[in-house]
Amino acid sequence: MITNGDCTIIRSDDGDYRIVGTYPCMWQECEDYEVKKYGEENADKAAIWIPDLTADVKKHDFICRGELTEVGDLDGMLTVMSVSRHDYGSEYMHHIEIGAR
């Protein structure tokens, strides 16, 4: 799989944030705003593919583009909304697909 960057996964355990791992990934992001009748709302979302089935990613983890060495401010990070493991076909097709907002 062709990758265009790295991503860092951050998990909250009892209010304690820690970096789970950094993985190569294919990252496609859409930065948007939705206009609601009560105002404007951030509608950023990303589709992320990790070519490593051993990547430790769970729903409600935080994800950011790039490699982090320590957890700082969580502003600008996306929340993992879906994780799909695709382990069919040849070994070169195996990947994890992440939907984040």
XYZ file of C-alpha atoms in Angstrom:
101
model
C 0.000 0.000 0.000
C 1.245 3.470 -0.831
C 1.532 5.705 2.232
C 1.750 9.492 2.321
C 2.616 10.035 5.979
C 2.537 8.806 9.528
C -0.176 8.922 12.154
C -0.051 8.786 15.955
C -2.718 7.034 18.014
C -3.477 8.397 21.516
C -5.675 6.589 24.046
C -7.314 7.760 27.252
C -7.116 5.307 30.155
C -8.983 6.645 33.204
C -8.293 10.249 32.172
C -4.607 9.521 31.532
C -3.563 10.099 27.899
C -0.798 7.990 26.386
C 0.628 7.389 22.939
C -0.282 3.903 21.707
C 1.859 3.975 18.585
C 2.942 5.692 15.402
C 2.243 3.963 12.099
C 2.762 4.681 8.401
C -0.555 5.493 6.751
C -2.443 6.774 3.737
C -4.299 9.878 4.997
C -7.120 11.623 3.130
C -8.632 14.547 4.988
C -11.493 16.937 4.361
C -11.558 20.184 6.356
C -15.103 21.513 6.406
C -17.597 23.573 8.318
C -21.336 22.942 8.399
C -23.746 25.814 8.792
C -26.498 24.952 11.236
C -29.416 27.125 12.238
C -27.691 27.721 15.605
C -24.291 28.539 14.075
C -21.267 27.075 12.420
C -19.939 23.637 13.357
C -16.612 21.983 12.575
C -17.080 18.999 10.252
C -13.487 17.859 9.699
C -13.155 14.206 8.827
C -10.505 11.834 7.568
C -10.214 8.430 5.977
C -7.019 6.685 7.058
C -5.558 3.372 5.910
C -2.788 1.647 7.887
C -1.030 -1.245 6.079
C -0.303 -3.054 9.373
C -2.902 -5.375 10.913
C -1.058 -5.342 14.245
C -1.717 -1.609 14.737
C -3.485 -1.043 18.072
C -6.424 1.208 17.161
C -9.814 1.284 18.870
C -12.979 3.296 18.488
C -12.857 6.575 20.488
C -9.032 6.798 20.361
C -7.543 10.100 19.216
C -5.521 10.248 15.995
C -3.334 12.934 14.479
C -1.236 13.188 11.373
C 2.500 12.992 11.946
C 4.696 11.543 14.648
C 4.331 12.755 18.242
C 6.845 12.038 21.006
C 4.642 13.227 23.871
C 0.980 13.987 24.441
C 0.284 17.690 24.439
C -2.864 19.625 23.620
C -5.582 17.464 22.041
C -6.996 20.382 20.009
C -6.909 19.622 16.313
C -6.856 15.871 16.835
C -9.575 13.722 15.358
C -11.551 11.027 17.170
C -11.627 7.521 15.714
C -15.249 6.724 14.863
C -14.791 3.388 13.057
C -12.083 0.747 12.676
C -12.286 -1.988 10.032
C -9.654 -4.717 9.728
C -9.347 -6.054 6.186
C -7.352 -9.290 6.321
C -8.550 -10.924 3.125
C -6.759 -11.425 -0.176
C -3.015 -11.413 -0.539
C -0.710 -10.291 2.253
C -0.064 -7.051 0.354
C -3.747 -6.117 0.526
C -4.140 -6.445 4.315
C -4.861 -3.120 6.021
C -6.852 -1.299 8.674
C -9.345 1.343 7.572
C -10.138 4.155 10.018
C -12.888 6.752 9.851
C -12.224 9.784 12.046
C -13.970 13.074 12.849
